[in-house]
Coordinates of C-alpha atoms and ligand atoms in Angstrom, one line a residue:
Chain A
M75 CA -18.4 18.2 -31.0
L76 CA -20.1 16.8 -28.0
K77 CA -23.2 14.6 -28.0
L78 CA -25.0 13.0 -25.2
D79 CA -27.7 10.5 -26.2
R80 CA -30.3 9.6 -23.5
V81 CA -27.8 9.4 -20.7
N82 CA -28.8 8.2 -17.2
K83 CA -26.8 8.2 -14.0
Y84 CA -27.9 6.7 -10.7
F85 CA -26.0 6.7 -7.4
F86 CA -26.6 3.9 -5.0
R87 CA -28.7 2.1 -7.5
N88 CA -31.2 -0.4 -6.1
T89 CA -30.7 0.7 -2.6
Q90 CA -33.1 2.8 -0.6
D91 CA -30.7 5.8 -1.0
E92 CA -31.0 5.6 -4.8
R93 CA -30.5 9.0 -6.5
W94 CA -31.3 9.4 -10.1
A95 CA -28.8 12.2 -10.7
V96 CA -29.0 12.5 -14.5
R97 CA -32.2 11.5 -16.3
N98 CA -32.5 10.6 -19.9
L99 CA -30.4 13.6 -20.8
S100 CA -29.7 14.3 -24.5
L101 CA -27.6 17.2 -25.5
E102 CA -25.6 18.4 -28.6
V103 CA -23.0 21.0 -28.3
Q104 CA -21.5 22.5 -31.5
K105 CA -17.8 23.3 -32.1
G106 CA -16.9 26.6 -30.7
E107 CA -20.1 26.9 -28.7
F108 CA -19.8 28.4 -25.2
V109 CA -22.6 26.9 -23.1
T110 CA -23.4 28.1 -19.6
V111 CA -25.4 25.8 -17.2
V112 CA -27.5 26.8 -14.1
G113 CA -29.6 24.8 -11.8
S114 CA -30.5 24.4 -8.2
N115 CA -28.3 22.4 -5.7
G116 CA -28.2 18.8 -6.5
A117 CA -29.7 19.4 -10.1
G118 CA -27.0 17.1 -11.5
K119 CA -24.7 19.8 -13.1
T120 CA -21.5 18.5 -11.6
T121 CA -22.6 14.9 -12.4
L122 CA -23.1 16.0 -16.0
L123 CA -19.5 17.2 -16.2
N124 CA -18.3 14.0 -14.5
L125 CA -20.0 12.0 -17.1
I126 CA -18.4 14.0 -19.9
S127 CA -15.0 13.7 -18.4
G128 CA -15.3 10.0 -17.6
T129 CA -15.0 10.4 -13.8
Y130 CA -18.2 8.4 -13.8
F131 CA -19.7 6.1 -16.5
P132 CA -23.4 6.4 -17.3
D133 CA -25.7 3.5 -16.4
S134 CA -27.3 3.9 -19.8
G135 CA -27.0 6.1 -22.9
R136 CA -24.0 7.1 -24.9
I137 CA -21.5 9.9 -25.0
F138 CA -19.7 11.0 -28.2
I139 CA -16.9 13.5 -28.5
D140 CA -16.1 14.6 -32.0
G141 CA -18.1 11.6 -33.4
Q142 CA -16.2 9.1 -31.3
D143 CA -18.1 7.0 -28.8
V144 CA -16.2 7.6 -25.5
T145 CA -19.0 6.3 -23.2
T146 CA -16.7 3.8 -21.5
V147 CA -13.3 5.4 -22.2
P148 CA -11.5 6.0 -18.8
A149 CA -11.0 9.6 -17.6
Y150 CA -7.3 9.6 -18.2
E151 CA -7.6 8.6 -21.8
R152 CA -10.4 11.0 -22.5
A153 CA -8.4 13.7 -20.9
K154 CA -6.6 14.6 -24.2
Y155 CA -9.9 15.9 -25.4
L156 CA -10.7 17.8 -22.3
G157 CA -9.7 20.6 -20.0
R158 CA -11.3 21.0 -16.6
V159 CA -11.3 23.5 -13.8
F160 CA -13.1 22.7 -10.5
Q161 CA -14.9 24.7 -7.9
N162 CA -12.5 23.7 -5.2
T163 CA -9.3 25.8 -5.9
F164 CA -7.1 23.0 -4.7
Q165 CA -8.5 20.4 -7.1
G166 CA -7.2 21.8 -10.4
T167 CA -3.5 22.0 -9.3
A168 CA -1.0 20.0 -7.2
A169 CA -0.3 22.2 -4.2
S170 CA 3.0 20.5 -3.2
L171 CA 4.5 21.0 -6.7
T172 CA 5.9 24.2 -8.1
I173 CA 4.2 26.4 -10.6
E174 CA 6.4 25.2 -13.4
E175 CA 5.9 21.5 -12.5
N176 CA 2.1 21.9 -12.5
L177 CA 2.4 23.6 -15.9
A178 CA 4.6 20.8 -17.2
I179 CA 2.1 18.2 -16.2
A180 CA -0.5 20.1 -18.4
Y181 CA 2.1 20.8 -21.2
L182 CA 2.9 17.0 -21.4
K183 CA -0.8 16.0 -21.5
G184 CA -1.4 13.3 -24.0
K185 CA 2.3 12.5 -24.5
R186 CA 3.8 9.3 -23.5
K187 CA 5.8 9.9 -20.3
G188 CA 9.4 8.8 -20.2
I189 CA 12.5 9.3 -18.3
R190 CA 13.4 12.6 -20.0
M191 CA 13.7 15.6 -17.8
A192 CA 10.2 16.9 -17.5
I193 CA 10.9 20.6 -17.8
S194 CA 13.2 22.1 -20.5
E195 CA 14.4 25.7 -20.7
K196 CA 12.2 26.0 -23.8
M197 CA 9.2 25.1 -21.8
R198 CA 10.0 27.6 -19.1
E199 CA 10.2 30.2 -21.8
Y200 CA 6.7 29.2 -23.0
F201 CA 5.3 29.1 -19.4
R202 CA 6.6 32.6 -18.6
E203 CA 5.1 33.9 -21.8
R204 CA 1.7 32.4 -21.0
L205 CA 1.8 33.4 -17.4
A206 CA 2.7 37.0 -18.3
E207 CA -0.5 37.1 -20.4
I208 CA -2.7 36.5 -17.3
G209 CA -1.0 39.5 -15.6
L210 CA -0.6 38.2 -12.0
G211 CA 3.1 38.3 -11.9
L212 CA 3.3 34.4 -11.7
E213 CA 5.9 34.4 -14.5
R214 CA 8.5 35.5 -11.9
R215 CA 7.6 32.6 -9.5
L216 CA 8.0 29.5 -11.6
K217 CA 9.8 27.7 -8.7
D218 CA 7.2 28.6 -6.0
R219 CA 5.1 25.9 -4.7
V220 CA 1.4 26.2 -5.8
G221 CA 0.3 25.8 -2.1
L222 CA 1.7 29.2 -1.5
L223 CA -0.6 30.9 -4.0
S224 CA -3.9 32.6 -3.2
G225 CA -7.2 30.9 -4.3
G226 CA -7.5 33.3 -7.3
Q227 CA -3.9 32.7 -8.4
R228 CA -4.4 29.0 -8.1
Q229 CA -7.6 29.2 -10.2
A230 CA -6.0 31.3 -12.8
L231 CA -3.2 28.7 -13.0
A232 CA -5.7 25.8 -13.1
L233 CA -7.5 27.7 -16.0
L234 CA -4.2 28.1 -17.9
M235 CA -3.4 24.5 -17.4
A236 CA -6.9 23.4 -18.6
T237 CA -6.6 25.4 -21.8
F238 CA -3.0 24.1 -22.7
G239 CA -2.9 22.3 -26.0
N240 CA -6.4 23.6 -27.0
P241 CA -8.7 20.9 -25.6
K242 CA -11.8 20.0 -27.7
I243 CA -14.0 20.9 -24.7
L244 CA -13.3 23.0 -21.7
L245 CA -15.4 22.1 -18.6
L246 CA -15.7 24.6 -15.9
D247 CA -17.6 23.8 -12.7
E248 CA -18.4 26.9 -10.7
H249 CA -14.7 27.8 -10.9
T250 CA -15.3 31.3 -9.5
A251 CA -17.7 30.3 -6.7
N252 CA -14.9 30.0 -4.0
L253 CA -13.3 33.4 -4.8
D254 CA -14.1 36.9 -3.5
P255 CA -16.3 38.8 -6.0
K256 CA -13.5 40.9 -7.4
T257 CA -11.1 38.0 -8.0
G258 CA -14.1 36.0 -9.3
E259 CA -14.7 38.7 -11.9
K260 CA -11.0 38.8 -13.0
I261 CA -11.1 35.0 -13.4
M262 CA -14.3 35.3 -15.5
E263 CA -12.6 37.9 -17.7
L264 CA -9.6 35.5 -18.1
T265 CA -12.0 32.7 -18.8
T266 CA -13.8 34.4 -21.6
R267 CA -10.5 35.7 -23.1
L268 CA -8.9 32.2 -23.1
I269 CA -12.1 30.7 -24.6
E270 CA -12.4 33.4 -27.3
E271 CA -8.7 33.6 -28.2
N272 CA -8.5 29.8 -28.6
A273 CA -12.0 29.4 -30.1
L274 CA -12.7 26.7 -27.4
T275 CA -15.9 24.8 -27.0
A276 CA -16.9 25.3 -23.4
I277 CA -19.4 24.2 -20.8
M278 CA -19.5 26.4 -17.7
V279 CA -21.6 25.6 -14.6
T280 CA -22.3 28.7 -12.6
H281 CA -24.5 29.8 -9.7
N282 CA -24.5 33.3 -10.9
L283 CA -27.5 33.9 -13.2
Q284 CA -26.2 37.1 -14.4
D285 CA -22.9 35.5 -15.6
A286 CA -24.9 32.7 -17.1
L287 CA -26.8 35.0 -19.4
Q288 CA -24.0 37.4 -20.0
Y289 CA -21.2 35.1 -21.1
G290 CA -21.3 32.5 -23.9
H291 CA -23.9 31.7 -26.6
R292 CA -26.3 29.4 -24.9
T293 CA -27.7 28.8 -21.4
L294 CA -29.1 25.4 -20.1
M295 CA -31.1 25.3 -16.9
M296 CA -31.1 22.0 -15.1
D297 CA -33.5 20.6 -12.5
E298 CA -33.6 17.1 -11.0
G299 CA -31.3 15.7 -13.6
E300 CA -33.0 17.1 -16.6
V301 CA -32.3 20.0 -18.9
V302 CA -35.5 21.9 -18.5
L303 CA -34.6 25.1 -20.4
D304 CA -32.2 25.6 -23.4
I305 CA -32.1 29.1 -24.5
F306 CA -29.9 30.7 -27.2
G307 CA -29.8 33.4 -29.9
E308 CA -32.3 36.4 -29.9
E309 CA -34.3 34.9 -27.1
R310 CA -31.3 34.6 -24.8
K311 CA -30.2 38.1 -25.6
R312 CA -33.5 39.6 -24.4
M313 CA -33.8 37.3 -21.4
T314 CA -33.6 38.8 -18.0
I315 CA -32.9 37.0 -14.7
Q316 CA -36.5 37.7 -13.7
E317 CA -37.9 36.2 -16.9
L318 CA -35.6 33.2 -16.4
L319 CA -36.9 32.5 -13.0
E320 CA -40.5 33.0 -14.1
R321 CA -40.0 30.5 -16.9
F322 CA -38.6 28.1 -14.5
S323 CA -41.5 28.2 -12.1
E324 CA -44.0 27.9 -15.0
L325 CA -42.3 24.8 -16.3
R326 CA -41.6 23.1 -13.0
H327 CA -44.4 24.4 -10.8
K328 CA -42.0 25.4 -8.1
K329 CA -39.6 28.2 -7.3
F330 CA -36.0 28.1 -8.5
A331 CA -34.5 26.9 -5.1
E332 CA -31.2 28.6 -5.1
D333 CA -30.5 31.2 -2.6
R334 CA -27.0 32.0 -3.9
A335 CA -28.2 32.7 -7.3
L336 CA -30.7 35.2 -6.1
L337 CA -28.4 37.0 -3.9
S338 CA -25.6 37.3 -6.5
S339 CA -27.9 38.5 -9.3
Chain B
M247 CA 18.2 -8.1 13.1
P248 CA 20.9 -7.4 15.7
A249 CA 19.6 -4.4 17.5
S250 CA 22.6 -2.3 16.5
Y251 CA 26.1 -3.3 15.3
A252 CA 27.5 -0.2 16.8
G253 CA 25.9 -1.2 20.1
L254 CA 27.7 -4.6 20.1
R255 CA 31.0 -3.2 19.2
K256 CA 31.3 -0.3 21.3
E257 CA 33.5 -2.0 23.9
A258 CA 35.9 -3.0 21.1
C259 CA 36.5 0.5 19.7
G260 CA 37.0 4.1 20.5
I261 CA 34.5 6.9 20.3
R262 CA 35.4 7.8 16.7
E263 CA 34.9 4.2 15.5
F264 CA 31.6 4.0 17.4
F265 CA 30.5 7.1 15.6
L266 CA 31.6 5.7 12.2
Y267 CA 29.9 2.5 12.7
S268 CA 26.6 4.2 13.6
V269 CA 27.0 6.5 10.6
Q270 CA 27.6 3.5 8.4
E271 CA 24.4 1.9 9.6
G272 CA 22.6 5.1 9.1
L273 CA 23.8 5.1 5.5
L274 CA 22.8 1.4 5.0
F275 CA 19.3 2.2 6.3
G276 CA 19.3 5.5 4.4
I277 CA 18.8 3.4 1.2
L278 CA 15.7 1.9 2.8
A279 CA 14.6 5.3 3.9
L280 CA 14.8 6.7 0.5
G281 CA 12.4 3.9 -0.6
V282 CA 10.1 4.7 2.2
F283 CA 10.3 8.3 1.3
I284 CA 9.0 7.4 -2.3
T285 CA 6.0 5.8 -1.1
F286 CA 5.1 7.7 2.0
R287 CA 6.0 11.2 0.8
C288 CA 6.0 11.2 -3.0
L289 CA 3.1 8.8 -3.6
N290 CA 1.3 9.3 -0.4
F291 CA 1.0 5.5 -0.3
P292 CA 1.6 4.1 3.2
D293 CA 3.4 1.0 2.0
L294 CA 4.1 -1.8 4.6
T295 CA 5.6 -4.1 2.1
V296 CA 9.0 -2.9 3.4
D297 CA 9.0 -5.4 6.4
G298 CA 8.9 -8.2 3.8
S299 CA 10.9 -6.8 0.9
Y300 CA 13.9 -5.9 3.1
P301 CA 14.6 -9.4 4.2
L302 CA 13.6 -10.5 0.7
G303 CA 16.5 -8.5 -0.7
A304 CA 18.8 -10.1 1.8
A305 CA 17.5 -13.6 1.1
V306 CA 17.7 -13.3 -2.6
F307 CA 21.2 -11.9 -2.3
A308 CA 22.2 -14.9 -0.2
L309 CA 20.6 -17.3 -2.6
T310 CA 22.4 -15.8 -5.6
M311 CA 25.7 -16.1 -3.7
Y312 CA 25.0 -19.7 -2.7
R313 CA 24.3 -20.5 -6.3
G314 CA 27.8 -19.4 -7.1
Y315 CA 27.2 -16.0 -8.6
G316 CA 29.0 -12.9 -7.5
P317 CA 27.8 -10.0 -5.3
V318 CA 26.9 -7.8 -8.3
A319 CA 24.5 -10.5 -9.5
G320 CA 23.2 -10.7 -6.0
V321 CA 22.5 -7.0 -5.7
V322 CA 20.9 -6.9 -9.1
S323 CA 18.7 -9.9 -8.2
A324 CA 17.7 -8.3 -4.9
L325 CA 16.7 -5.1 -6.7
A326 CA 14.6 -7.1 -9.1
A327 CA 13.0 -9.1 -6.3
G328 CA 12.2 -6.0 -4.4
A329 CA 10.6 -4.3 -7.4
L330 CA 8.5 -7.4 -8.0
A331 CA 7.3 -7.4 -4.4
G332 CA 6.4 -3.7 -4.7
L333 CA 4.6 -4.4 -8.0
F334 CA 2.6 -7.1 -6.3
T335 CA 1.4 -4.7 -3.6
G336 CA 0.7 -2.2 -6.3
I337 CA -1.4 -4.7 -8.2
L338 CA -3.3 -5.6 -5.1
H339 CA -4.2 -1.9 -4.7
T340 CA -4.8 -0.7 -8.2
F341 CA -6.4 -3.8 -9.7
S342 CA -8.1 -5.6 -6.8
R343 CA -8.8 -2.2 -5.1
I344 CA -7.6 -3.4 -1.7
P345 CA -6.8 -0.5 0.6
A346 CA -3.2 0.6 0.7
L347 CA -2.2 -0.6 4.2
L348 CA -3.9 -3.9 3.7
S349 CA -2.2 -4.5 0.3
G350 CA 1.2 -3.9 1.9
I351 CA 0.4 -6.2 4.9
L352 CA -0.8 -9.0 2.6
T353 CA 2.4 -8.9 0.5
M354 CA 4.5 -8.7 3.6
I355 CA 2.9 -11.7 5.1
C356 CA 3.2 -13.7 1.9
L357 CA 6.9 -12.7 1.8
Y358 CA 7.5 -14.2 5.2
S359 CA 6.9 -17.7 3.8
I360 CA 8.6 -16.9 0.5
N361 CA 11.7 -15.6 2.3
L362 CA 11.9 -18.8 4.4
R363 CA 11.6 -20.8 1.2
I364 CA 14.4 -18.9 -0.3
M365 CA 16.7 -19.2 2.7
G366 CA 15.8 -22.8 3.5
R367 CA 16.2 -22.0 7.2
P368 CA 15.6 -19.0 9.4
N369 CA 19.2 -17.9 9.6
I370 CA 22.0 -18.3 7.1
S371 CA 25.6 -17.1 7.1
L372 CA 27.3 -15.1 4.3
S373 CA 30.7 -15.3 5.8
E374 CA 31.5 -18.9 5.0
N375 CA 33.6 -19.6 2.0
L376 CA 31.0 -19.2 -0.8
G377 CA 33.4 -19.1 -3.7
H378 CA 32.6 -15.3 -4.0
R379 CA 33.2 -12.7 -1.4
T380 CA 30.7 -10.1 -0.4
I381 CA 31.2 -6.4 -1.5
F382 CA 32.5 -5.5 2.0
V383 CA 35.1 -8.3 2.0
I384 CA 36.2 -7.3 -1.5
L385 CA 36.7 -3.8 -0.4
R386 CA 38.6 -4.8 2.7
D387 CA 41.0 -7.0 0.6
A388 CA 41.3 -4.2 -1.9
F389 CA 42.6 -1.7 0.6
P390 CA 44.5 -3.8 3.1
T391 CA 46.4 -0.7 4.6
V392 CA 43.3 1.3 5.4
P393 CA 41.2 0.4 8.5
E394 CA 38.1 -1.6 7.4
V395 CA 35.7 0.8 9.2
Y396 CA 36.9 3.8 6.9
V397 CA 36.8 1.8 3.8
R398 CA 33.2 0.8 4.5
F399 CA 32.3 4.3 5.5
L400 CA 33.7 5.8 2.4
F401 CA 32.0 3.2 0.2
L402 CA 28.6 3.6 1.8
F403 CA 28.9 7.3 1.7
A404 CA 29.7 7.3 -2.0
L405 CA 26.9 4.8 -2.7
L406 CA 24.4 6.9 -1.0
V407 CA 25.4 10.1 -2.7
V408 CA 25.1 8.3 -6.1
L409 CA 21.7 7.0 -5.1
K410 CA 20.5 10.4 -3.9
F411 CA 21.5 12.1 -7.1
L412 CA 19.9 9.4 -9.2
L413 CA 16.7 9.6 -7.3
D414 CA 16.7 13.4 -7.5
A415 CA 17.2 13.3 -11.1
F416 CA 14.5 10.6 -11.5
L417 CA 11.9 12.6 -9.6
Q418 CA 12.3 15.4 -12.1
T419 CA 11.8 13.3 -15.1
E420 CA 8.4 13.1 -16.8
I421 CA 7.5 9.8 -15.0
G422 CA 9.0 11.1 -11.7
L423 CA 7.0 14.3 -11.8
S424 CA 3.8 12.3 -12.7
I425 CA 4.5 10.1 -9.7
R426 CA 4.7 13.1 -7.4
A427 CA 1.7 14.7 -9.0
T428 CA -0.2 11.4 -8.4
G429 CA 0.6 11.5 -4.7
D430 CA -0.6 15.1 -4.5
N431 CA -3.8 15.1 -6.5
E432 CA -5.1 12.0 -8.2
T433 CA -8.0 13.8 -9.9
L434 CA -5.8 16.3 -11.4
V435 CA -3.5 13.7 -12.7
A436 CA -6.3 11.8 -14.4
T437 CA -7.7 15.0 -15.9
Q438 CA -4.2 15.6 -17.4
G439 CA -4.2 12.3 -19.1
I440 CA -2.0 10.3 -16.7
N441 CA -3.2 7.0 -15.4
P442 CA -2.6 7.3 -11.6
D443 CA -2.5 3.5 -11.3
D444 CA 0.5 3.2 -13.6
M445 CA 2.4 5.8 -11.6
K446 CA 1.5 3.9 -8.4
L447 CA 2.9 0.7 -9.7
I448 CA 6.1 2.3 -10.9
G449 CA 6.6 4.2 -7.7
I450 CA 5.9 1.3 -5.3
S451 CA 8.1 -1.0 -7.3
L452 CA 11.0 1.5 -7.3
S453 CA 10.5 2.0 -3.6
N454 CA 10.8 -1.7 -2.7
A455 CA 13.7 -2.2 -5.1
L456 CA 15.6 0.4 -2.9
V457 CA 14.4 -1.4 0.3
A458 CA 15.6 -4.8 -1.0
L459 CA 18.9 -3.3 -2.0
S460 CA 19.2 -2.0 1.5
G461 CA 18.5 -5.5 2.8
A462 CA 21.1 -7.0 0.5
M463 CA 23.7 -4.5 1.6
F464 CA 23.0 -5.0 5.3
A465 CA 23.2 -8.8 5.0
Q466 CA 26.7 -8.3 3.6
Y467 CA 27.5 -5.8 6.4
Q468 CA 26.5 -8.1 9.2
G469 CA 27.6 -11.3 7.4
F470 CA 24.3 -13.2 7.8
V471 CA 20.6 -13.1 6.8
D472 CA 17.9 -13.5 9.5
I473 CA 14.2 -14.2 8.7
N474 CA 13.2 -11.6 11.2
M475 CA 15.5 -8.8 10.1
G476 CA 12.6 -7.0 8.5
I477 CA 10.4 -6.6 11.6
G478 CA 9.8 -2.9 12.2
M479 CA 11.8 -1.7 9.3
V480 CA 9.0 0.4 7.7
I481 CA 8.7 2.3 11.0
S482 CA 12.4 2.9 11.3
G483 CA 12.4 4.1 7.7
L484 CA 9.6 6.4 8.5
A485 CA 11.4 7.5 11.7
S486 CA 14.3 8.5 9.5
V487 CA 12.1 10.5 7.1
I488 CA 10.4 12.5 9.8
V489 CA 13.5 13.0 11.9
G490 CA 15.1 14.5 8.8
E491 CA 12.1 16.7 8.2
V492 CA 12.4 18.0 11.8
L493 CA 16.1 18.7 11.4
L494 CA 16.2 20.4 8.0
R495 CA 13.8 22.8 6.4
G496 CA 12.9 22.9 2.8
K497 CA 10.7 21.3 0.2
T498 CA 12.8 21.0 -2.9
I499 CA 13.7 17.6 -4.1
F500 CA 17.3 18.1 -3.3
V501 CA 16.5 19.0 0.3
M502 CA 13.9 16.3 0.8
T503 CA 16.2 13.5 -0.2
L504 CA 18.9 15.1 2.0
Q505 CA 16.5 15.2 4.8
V506 CA 16.0 11.4 4.5
I507 CA 19.7 10.6 4.6
V508 CA 20.5 13.0 7.4
G509 CA 17.4 11.8 9.3
S510 CA 18.5 8.2 8.8
V511 CA 22.0 8.8 10.1
V512 CA 20.9 10.9 13.1
Y513 CA 18.2 8.3 13.9
R514 CA 20.8 5.5 14.0
L515 CA 23.2 7.6 16.1
A516 CA 20.4 8.3 18.5
T517 CA 19.5 4.6 18.8
A518 CA 23.2 3.6 19.2
V519 CA 23.6 6.2 21.9
A520 CA 20.4 5.1 23.5
L521 CA 21.6 1.5 23.5
N522 CA 25.0 2.2 25.0
W523 CA 24.2 5.0 27.3
G524 CA 20.9 3.5 28.2
Y525 CA 22.6 0.2 29.2
S526 CA 23.2 1.4 32.6
I527 CA 19.6 2.2 33.2
G528 CA 18.5 -1.1 32.0
F529 CA 17.8 -0.3 28.3
K530 CA 18.1 -3.6 26.3
P531 CA 18.5 -4.2 22.6
Y532 CA 15.0 -5.4 22.4
D533 CA 13.6 -2.1 23.7
L534 CA 14.8 -0.4 20.6
K535 CA 11.5 -0.9 18.7
L536 CA 9.7 0.6 21.6
F537 CA 12.1 3.5 21.4
T538 CA 11.5 3.9 17.7
G539 CA 7.7 3.7 18.1
I540 CA 7.6 6.3 20.8
L541 CA 9.9 8.5 18.8
V542 CA 7.7 8.4 15.7
I543 CA 4.6 8.9 17.9
V544 CA 6.0 11.9 19.6
I545 CA 7.1 13.5 16.3
L546 CA 3.8 12.8 14.5
S547 CA 1.8 14.1 17.5
F548 CA 3.8 17.2 17.9
P549 CA 1.8 19.5 15.6
V550 CA -1.4 18.5 17.4
L551 CA 0.1 18.8 20.8
K552 CA 1.5 22.2 19.9
E553 CA -1.8 23.4 18.7
K554 CA -3.7 22.1 21.7
F555 CA -1.3 23.1 24.5
G556 CA 1.3 25.4 22.8
K557 CA -0.1 28.9 23.2
A558 CA -2.2 28.4 26.3
Ligands
LIG705 N1 -20.3 10.7 -5.8 C1 -21.7 10.8 -5.5 N2 -22.2 9.8 -4.7 C2 -23.5 9.8 -4.4 N3 -24.3 10.7 -4.8 C3 -23.8 11.7 -5.6 C4 -22.5 11.7 -6.0 N4 -22.4 12.9 -6.7 C5 -23.5 13.4 -6.8 N5 -24.5 12.7 -6.1 C6 -25.9 13.1 -6.0 O1 -26.4 13.3 -7.3 C7 -27.2 14.4 -7.3 C8 -26.7 15.5 -8.3 O2 -25.5 16.1 -7.7 P1 -24.6 17.1 -8.4 O3 -23.4 17.2 -7.6 O4 -24.4 16.6 -9.9 O5 -25.5 18.4 -8.3 P2 -25.1 19.9 -8.7 O6 -26.1 20.3 -9.7 O7 -23.7 20.0 -9.1 O8 -25.3 20.6 -7.4 P3 -24.4 21.8 -6.7 O9 -25.1 23.1 -7.2 O10 -24.7 21.7 -5.2 O11 -23.0 21.6 -7.1 C9 -27.4 14.9 -5.9 O12 -28.5 14.3 -5.4 C10 -26.2 14.3 -5.3 O13 -26.4 14.0 -3.9
LIG706 MG1 -21.9 20.9 -8.4

């Protein structure tokens, strides 16, 4: 489904501020696989997602989605394969537009835009149905502007938008990090439900090691632009947070430098 | 640009006509303000092309008339020329990656020379016998019994109502929605498979087409084209937009375009009143731009001032 072949990404290349954000990273994700990604601040997790989505192009290496080389395909063209939710709850929606207008943008993804009315009654019907499923009462607020919603509601909406039309890959970047724990839990529940119901391939970056091991099928641990641990199957089932941290320090000869992860575990 | 037609004519007419003249001008500039609204508010693209595309519309209209075509051809040519000017600014920004403000200023400065080329001299008249009559002359002749000021007023009012509803409808189409989404959140738009650059090109072109239309209509209204008629137009368009936002609350498309039109009319009335009433305290037509500038500065600074000094 997704394949990265020796991908490198630098920032400020050939200056004294040069950052080697992603280093020779190779990765294969199978169809239907739900991968969680953890790693310290600056490990390159967001950059990895940005490379997959085409926000940045790699300096070297190739990226394939469904066998197609998309390495230099611009983000807006690649978008038809992808759904994405961001950490910042304002990034995944347009705050000045209404709920139904936001949903329409997602609904019309991949279609050629014309001068037809963007929203039809049939679409509204569908929106209400899908919104009712997430149980926040948003189906009664189609004409409310998204800026009026709470962070959790916005994130739920962003999640729904990202899964419209069953993308080949769903990219989640710490999408519960800015929510209070209870709301975060609800959004996680919704996430796993949407992924399971639609059998989506998903990559979820998280700071919560508990979540990383609990959800999905496979966990990647990143450090300094590399995937240093890749665990799945039986090994993953038995893995505890403590063991995970120990494995990390054995491999990298340092402690897993992430305060938030320890606190939230 | 003559500072204000209403200002010049006040002596010759009663208070009702004075009012109607100002409202007429408000409606004429309302077309421009709708254009400014598209870039500044929908696209979040501060487009300064306006100061060039406004006289461009007037100049192209005049050229078309001088070449022996009618006012309809003139208006269509003006719309097309304005769209092209906007497209040029859009390409500077999206292709050459020149910042928004600079892209607009560059087009504006290029247009100054182009407009002079089109006009041949800095000031040309439209009231001579051109073989074709301007729209307002046609209207006057069509309703000889009705006072001209009323005919013009009704025509402009109808024109603006039509434009408003067309724009409202457009902003709710797939492309219109995509344009508004681009102005709000470009990252989102790209992740939803829309090329934000395309939306900017369409939006800026449409905006400047309206601005040029406004220029073409105003040229017919005043009976001549002046190379300097565009100076400060972007700021008076912006003034209309924000005056409307202060006067009317609401964020639906229907209300927002209404804000623009009401804002434009009220702003013109205010400037006309300032000119006439201010005459006695030495207010001169050329002080109008200072008046507009200060008005915009005050309204834009208001939220900050209120926060800083409001509750103390
Ligand atoms: N747009 C950018 N410009 C310059 N440097 C960047 C940019 N994006 C990321 N970097 C750098 O690349 C490295 C990896 O950053 P990235 O955001 O991918 O880390 P992360 O693993 O997502 O961290 P966090 O947990 O803090 O979100 C960091 O050193 C960061 O400073
Ligand atoms: Mg990150």
